[in-house]
Tab-separated table of C-alpha atoms in Angstrom:
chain	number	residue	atom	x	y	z
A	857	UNK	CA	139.306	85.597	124.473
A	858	UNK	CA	136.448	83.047	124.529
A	859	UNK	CA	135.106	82.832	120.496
A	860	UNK	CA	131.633	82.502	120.306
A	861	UNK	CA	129.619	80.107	118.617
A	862	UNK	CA	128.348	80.469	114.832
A	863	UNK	CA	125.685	77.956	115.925
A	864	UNK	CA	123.464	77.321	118.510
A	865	UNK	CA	121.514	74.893	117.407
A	866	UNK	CA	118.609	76.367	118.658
A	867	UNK	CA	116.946	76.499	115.092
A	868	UNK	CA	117.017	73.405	114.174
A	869	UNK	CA	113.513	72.669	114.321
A	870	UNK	CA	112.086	75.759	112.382
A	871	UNK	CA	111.621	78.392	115.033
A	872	UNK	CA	114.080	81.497	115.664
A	873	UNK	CA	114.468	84.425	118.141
A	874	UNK	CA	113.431	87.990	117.325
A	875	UNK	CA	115.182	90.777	118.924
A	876	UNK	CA	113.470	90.719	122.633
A	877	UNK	CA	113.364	87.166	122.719
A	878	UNK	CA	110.243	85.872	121.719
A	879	UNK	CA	110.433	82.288	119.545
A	880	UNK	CA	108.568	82.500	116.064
A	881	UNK	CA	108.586	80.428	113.072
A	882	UNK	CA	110.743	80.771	110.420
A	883	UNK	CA	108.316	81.124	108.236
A	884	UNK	CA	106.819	83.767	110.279
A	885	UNK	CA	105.776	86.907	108.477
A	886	UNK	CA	108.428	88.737	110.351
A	887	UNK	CA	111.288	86.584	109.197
A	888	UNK	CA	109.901	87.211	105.442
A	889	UNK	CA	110.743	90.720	105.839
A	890	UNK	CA	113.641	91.212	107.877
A	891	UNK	CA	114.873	88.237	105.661
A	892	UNK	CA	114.149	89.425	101.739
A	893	UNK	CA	115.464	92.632	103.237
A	894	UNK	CA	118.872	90.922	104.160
A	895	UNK	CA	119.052	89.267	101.042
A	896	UNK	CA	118.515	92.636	99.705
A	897	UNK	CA	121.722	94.228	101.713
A	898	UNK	CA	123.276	91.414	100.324
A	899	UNK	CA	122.745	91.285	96.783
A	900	UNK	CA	123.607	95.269	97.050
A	901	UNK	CA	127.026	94.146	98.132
A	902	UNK	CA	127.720	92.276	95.509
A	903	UNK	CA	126.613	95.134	92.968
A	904	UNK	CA	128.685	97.036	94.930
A	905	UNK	CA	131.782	94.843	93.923
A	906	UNK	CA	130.896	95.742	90.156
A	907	UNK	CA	130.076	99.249	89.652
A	908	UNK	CA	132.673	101.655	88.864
A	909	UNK	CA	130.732	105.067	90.025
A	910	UNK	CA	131.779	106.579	93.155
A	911	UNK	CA	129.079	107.985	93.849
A	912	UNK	CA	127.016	105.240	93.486
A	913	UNK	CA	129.262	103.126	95.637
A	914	UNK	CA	129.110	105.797	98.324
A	915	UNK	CA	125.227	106.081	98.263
A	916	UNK	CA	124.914	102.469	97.972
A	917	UNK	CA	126.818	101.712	101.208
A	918	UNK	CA	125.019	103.875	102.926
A	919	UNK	CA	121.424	102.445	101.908
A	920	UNK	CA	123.101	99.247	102.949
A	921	UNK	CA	123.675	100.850	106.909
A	922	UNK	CA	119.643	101.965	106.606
A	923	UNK	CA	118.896	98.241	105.334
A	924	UNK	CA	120.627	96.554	108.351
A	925	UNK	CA	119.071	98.989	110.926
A	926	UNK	CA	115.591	98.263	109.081
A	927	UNK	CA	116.000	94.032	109.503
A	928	UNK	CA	116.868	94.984	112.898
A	929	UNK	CA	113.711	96.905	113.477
A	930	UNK	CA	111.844	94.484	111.056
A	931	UNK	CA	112.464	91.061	113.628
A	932	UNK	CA	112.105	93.535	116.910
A	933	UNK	CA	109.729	91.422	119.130
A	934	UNK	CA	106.061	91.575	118.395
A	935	UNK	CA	104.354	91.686	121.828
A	936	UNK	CA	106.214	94.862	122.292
A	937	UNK	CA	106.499	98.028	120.229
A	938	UNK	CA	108.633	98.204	117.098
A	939	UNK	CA	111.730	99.890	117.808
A	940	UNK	CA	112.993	102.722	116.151
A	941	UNK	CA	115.968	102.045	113.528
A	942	UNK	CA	119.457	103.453	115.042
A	943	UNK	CA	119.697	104.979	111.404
A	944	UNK	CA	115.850	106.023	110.926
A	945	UNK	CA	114.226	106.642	107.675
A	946	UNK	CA	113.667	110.338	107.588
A	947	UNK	CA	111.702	111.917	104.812
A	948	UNK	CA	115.076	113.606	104.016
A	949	UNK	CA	116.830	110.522	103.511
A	950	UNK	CA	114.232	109.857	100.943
A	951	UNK	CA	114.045	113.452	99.092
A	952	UNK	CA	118.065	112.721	98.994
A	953	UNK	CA	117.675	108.973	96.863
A	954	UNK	CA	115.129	111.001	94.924
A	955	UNK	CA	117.395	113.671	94.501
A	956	UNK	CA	119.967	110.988	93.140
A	957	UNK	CA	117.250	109.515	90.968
A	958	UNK	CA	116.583	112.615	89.007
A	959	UNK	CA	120.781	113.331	89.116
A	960	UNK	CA	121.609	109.824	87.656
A	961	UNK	CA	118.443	109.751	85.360
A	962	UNK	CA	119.456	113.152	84.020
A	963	UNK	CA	123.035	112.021	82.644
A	964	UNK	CA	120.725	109.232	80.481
A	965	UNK	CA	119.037	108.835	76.999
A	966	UNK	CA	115.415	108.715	77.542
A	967	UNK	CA	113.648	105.617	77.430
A	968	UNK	CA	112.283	103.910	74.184
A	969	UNK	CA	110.419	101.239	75.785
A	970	UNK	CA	110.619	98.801	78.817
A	971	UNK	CA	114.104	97.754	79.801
A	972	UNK	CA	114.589	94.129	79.822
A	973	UNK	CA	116.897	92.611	82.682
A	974	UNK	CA	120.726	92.718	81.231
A	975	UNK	CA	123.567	94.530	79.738
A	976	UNK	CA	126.684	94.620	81.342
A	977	UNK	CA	127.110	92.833	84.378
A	978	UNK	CA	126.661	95.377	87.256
A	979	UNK	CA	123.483	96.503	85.098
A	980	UNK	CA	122.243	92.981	85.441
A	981	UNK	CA	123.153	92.932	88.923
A	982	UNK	CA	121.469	96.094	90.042
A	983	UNK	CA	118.317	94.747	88.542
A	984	UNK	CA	118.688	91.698	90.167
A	985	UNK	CA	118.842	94.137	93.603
A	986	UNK	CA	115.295	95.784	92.070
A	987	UNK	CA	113.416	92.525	91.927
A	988	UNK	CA	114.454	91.728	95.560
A	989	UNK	CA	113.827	95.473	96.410
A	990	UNK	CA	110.509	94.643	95.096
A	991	UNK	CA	109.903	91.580	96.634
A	992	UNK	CA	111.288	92.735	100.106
A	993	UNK	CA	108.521	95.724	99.528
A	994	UNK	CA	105.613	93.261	98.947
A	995	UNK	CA	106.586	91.268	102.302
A	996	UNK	CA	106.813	94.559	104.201
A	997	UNK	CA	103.471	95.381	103.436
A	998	UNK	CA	102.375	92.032	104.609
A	999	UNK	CA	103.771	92.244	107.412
A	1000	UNK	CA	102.292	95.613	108.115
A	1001	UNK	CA	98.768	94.325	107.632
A	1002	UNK	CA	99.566	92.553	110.961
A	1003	UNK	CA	101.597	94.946	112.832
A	1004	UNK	CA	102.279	98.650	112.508
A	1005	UNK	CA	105.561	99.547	110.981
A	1006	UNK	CA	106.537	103.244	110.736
A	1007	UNK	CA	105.223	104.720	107.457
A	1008	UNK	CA	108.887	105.747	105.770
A	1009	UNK	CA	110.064	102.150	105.281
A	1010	UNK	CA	107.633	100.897	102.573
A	1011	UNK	CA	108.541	104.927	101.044
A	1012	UNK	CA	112.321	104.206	101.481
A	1013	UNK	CA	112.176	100.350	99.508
A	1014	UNK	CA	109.340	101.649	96.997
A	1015	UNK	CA	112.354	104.460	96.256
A	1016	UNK	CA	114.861	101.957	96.716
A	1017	UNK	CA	113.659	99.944	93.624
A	1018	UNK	CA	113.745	102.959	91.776
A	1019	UNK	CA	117.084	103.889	92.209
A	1020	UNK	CA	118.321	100.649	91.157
A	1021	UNK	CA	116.616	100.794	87.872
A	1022	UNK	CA	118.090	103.878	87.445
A	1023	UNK	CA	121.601	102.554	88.811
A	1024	UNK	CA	121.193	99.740	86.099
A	1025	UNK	CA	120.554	102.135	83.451
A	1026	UNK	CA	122.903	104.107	84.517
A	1027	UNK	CA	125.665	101.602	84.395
A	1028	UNK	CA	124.806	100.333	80.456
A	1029	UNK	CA	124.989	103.864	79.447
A	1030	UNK	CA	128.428	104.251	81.242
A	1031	UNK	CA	129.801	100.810	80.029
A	1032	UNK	CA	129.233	101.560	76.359
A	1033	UNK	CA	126.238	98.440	76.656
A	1034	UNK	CA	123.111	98.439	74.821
A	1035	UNK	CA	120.044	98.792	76.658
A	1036	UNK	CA	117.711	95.374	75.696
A	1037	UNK	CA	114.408	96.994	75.300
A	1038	UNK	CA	110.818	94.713	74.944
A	1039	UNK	CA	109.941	94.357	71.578
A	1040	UNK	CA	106.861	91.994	72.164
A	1041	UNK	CA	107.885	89.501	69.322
A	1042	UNK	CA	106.502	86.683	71.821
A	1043	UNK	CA	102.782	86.894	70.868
């Protein structure tokens, strides 16, 4: 069995293939997207090697399956139309994280203020994931300035961020690890 090649070389000089073929920078608005959204997938993993909830590890892995399929539609070719994800962003995959929002937010005290990054690890880890969540979000929406991209996505990482606030929360309270709330003592 022949192996094939981790690299090609061909991006050496700052351009890369989308799907379909057609060479762009790699600074093209395109790459931003479908690339803060890897890093994204990736970062998730290694939350994923720190939390202890199943059920977070179960929903997780899935949002990472919707976040591959969404790069892949994110860097389809843009002379042509976007293709549709293999795992597409329904509005019932969405009611489901917010269902899992208001399920994990339940189990927690309320909030007293804003929530600094931190606490345990995984916490610190899962807000790490939200500040890429948000970033990923904000190059989306660039990128859909330029070229239509179904409505859902943007929905899916805007509730995306949210769960992982929650999931960060969520894994203080279940680690026995303060919360670090803002207490604006740097006037």
């Amino acid at each position: 069995m022949k192996r094939s090649s981790v690299y090609s070389g061909r991006g050496d000089q700052g351009m890369t293939s989308l799907a379909g073929g057609l060479r762009v920078p790699k600074t093209h608005v395109r790459m931003e997207a479908c690339g803060t959204v890897d890093e994204l997938n990736s970062l998730i993993g290694l939350l994923l090697t720190e939390v202890c909830d199943r059920r977070i590890f179960e929903l997780m892995q899935i949002v990472q399956c919707r976040l591959f399929s969404i790069g892949s539609y994110l860097s389809s070719d843009g002379d042509q139309p976007l293709q549709k994800p293999s795992h597409p962003i329904t509005l019932a995959f969405i009611q489901q994280l917010e269902q899992n929002i208001d399920l994990f937010d339940g189990e927690l005290p309320e909030l007293r203020g804003f929530v600094l990054p931190g606490g345990c690890r995984s916490a610190a880890l899962a807000h790490t994931c939200r500040t890429v969540c948000r970033r990923a979000e904000r190059e989306i929406f660039r990128l859909k300035e330029v070229f239509p991209i179904e409505d859902t996505i943007p929905v899916f990482i805007n509730r995306l961020s949210d769960l992982l606030f929650v999931i960060a929360r969520l894994e203080n309270f279940h680690q026995n690890s303060d919360e670090i709330i803002w207490n604006n003592i740097c006037k």
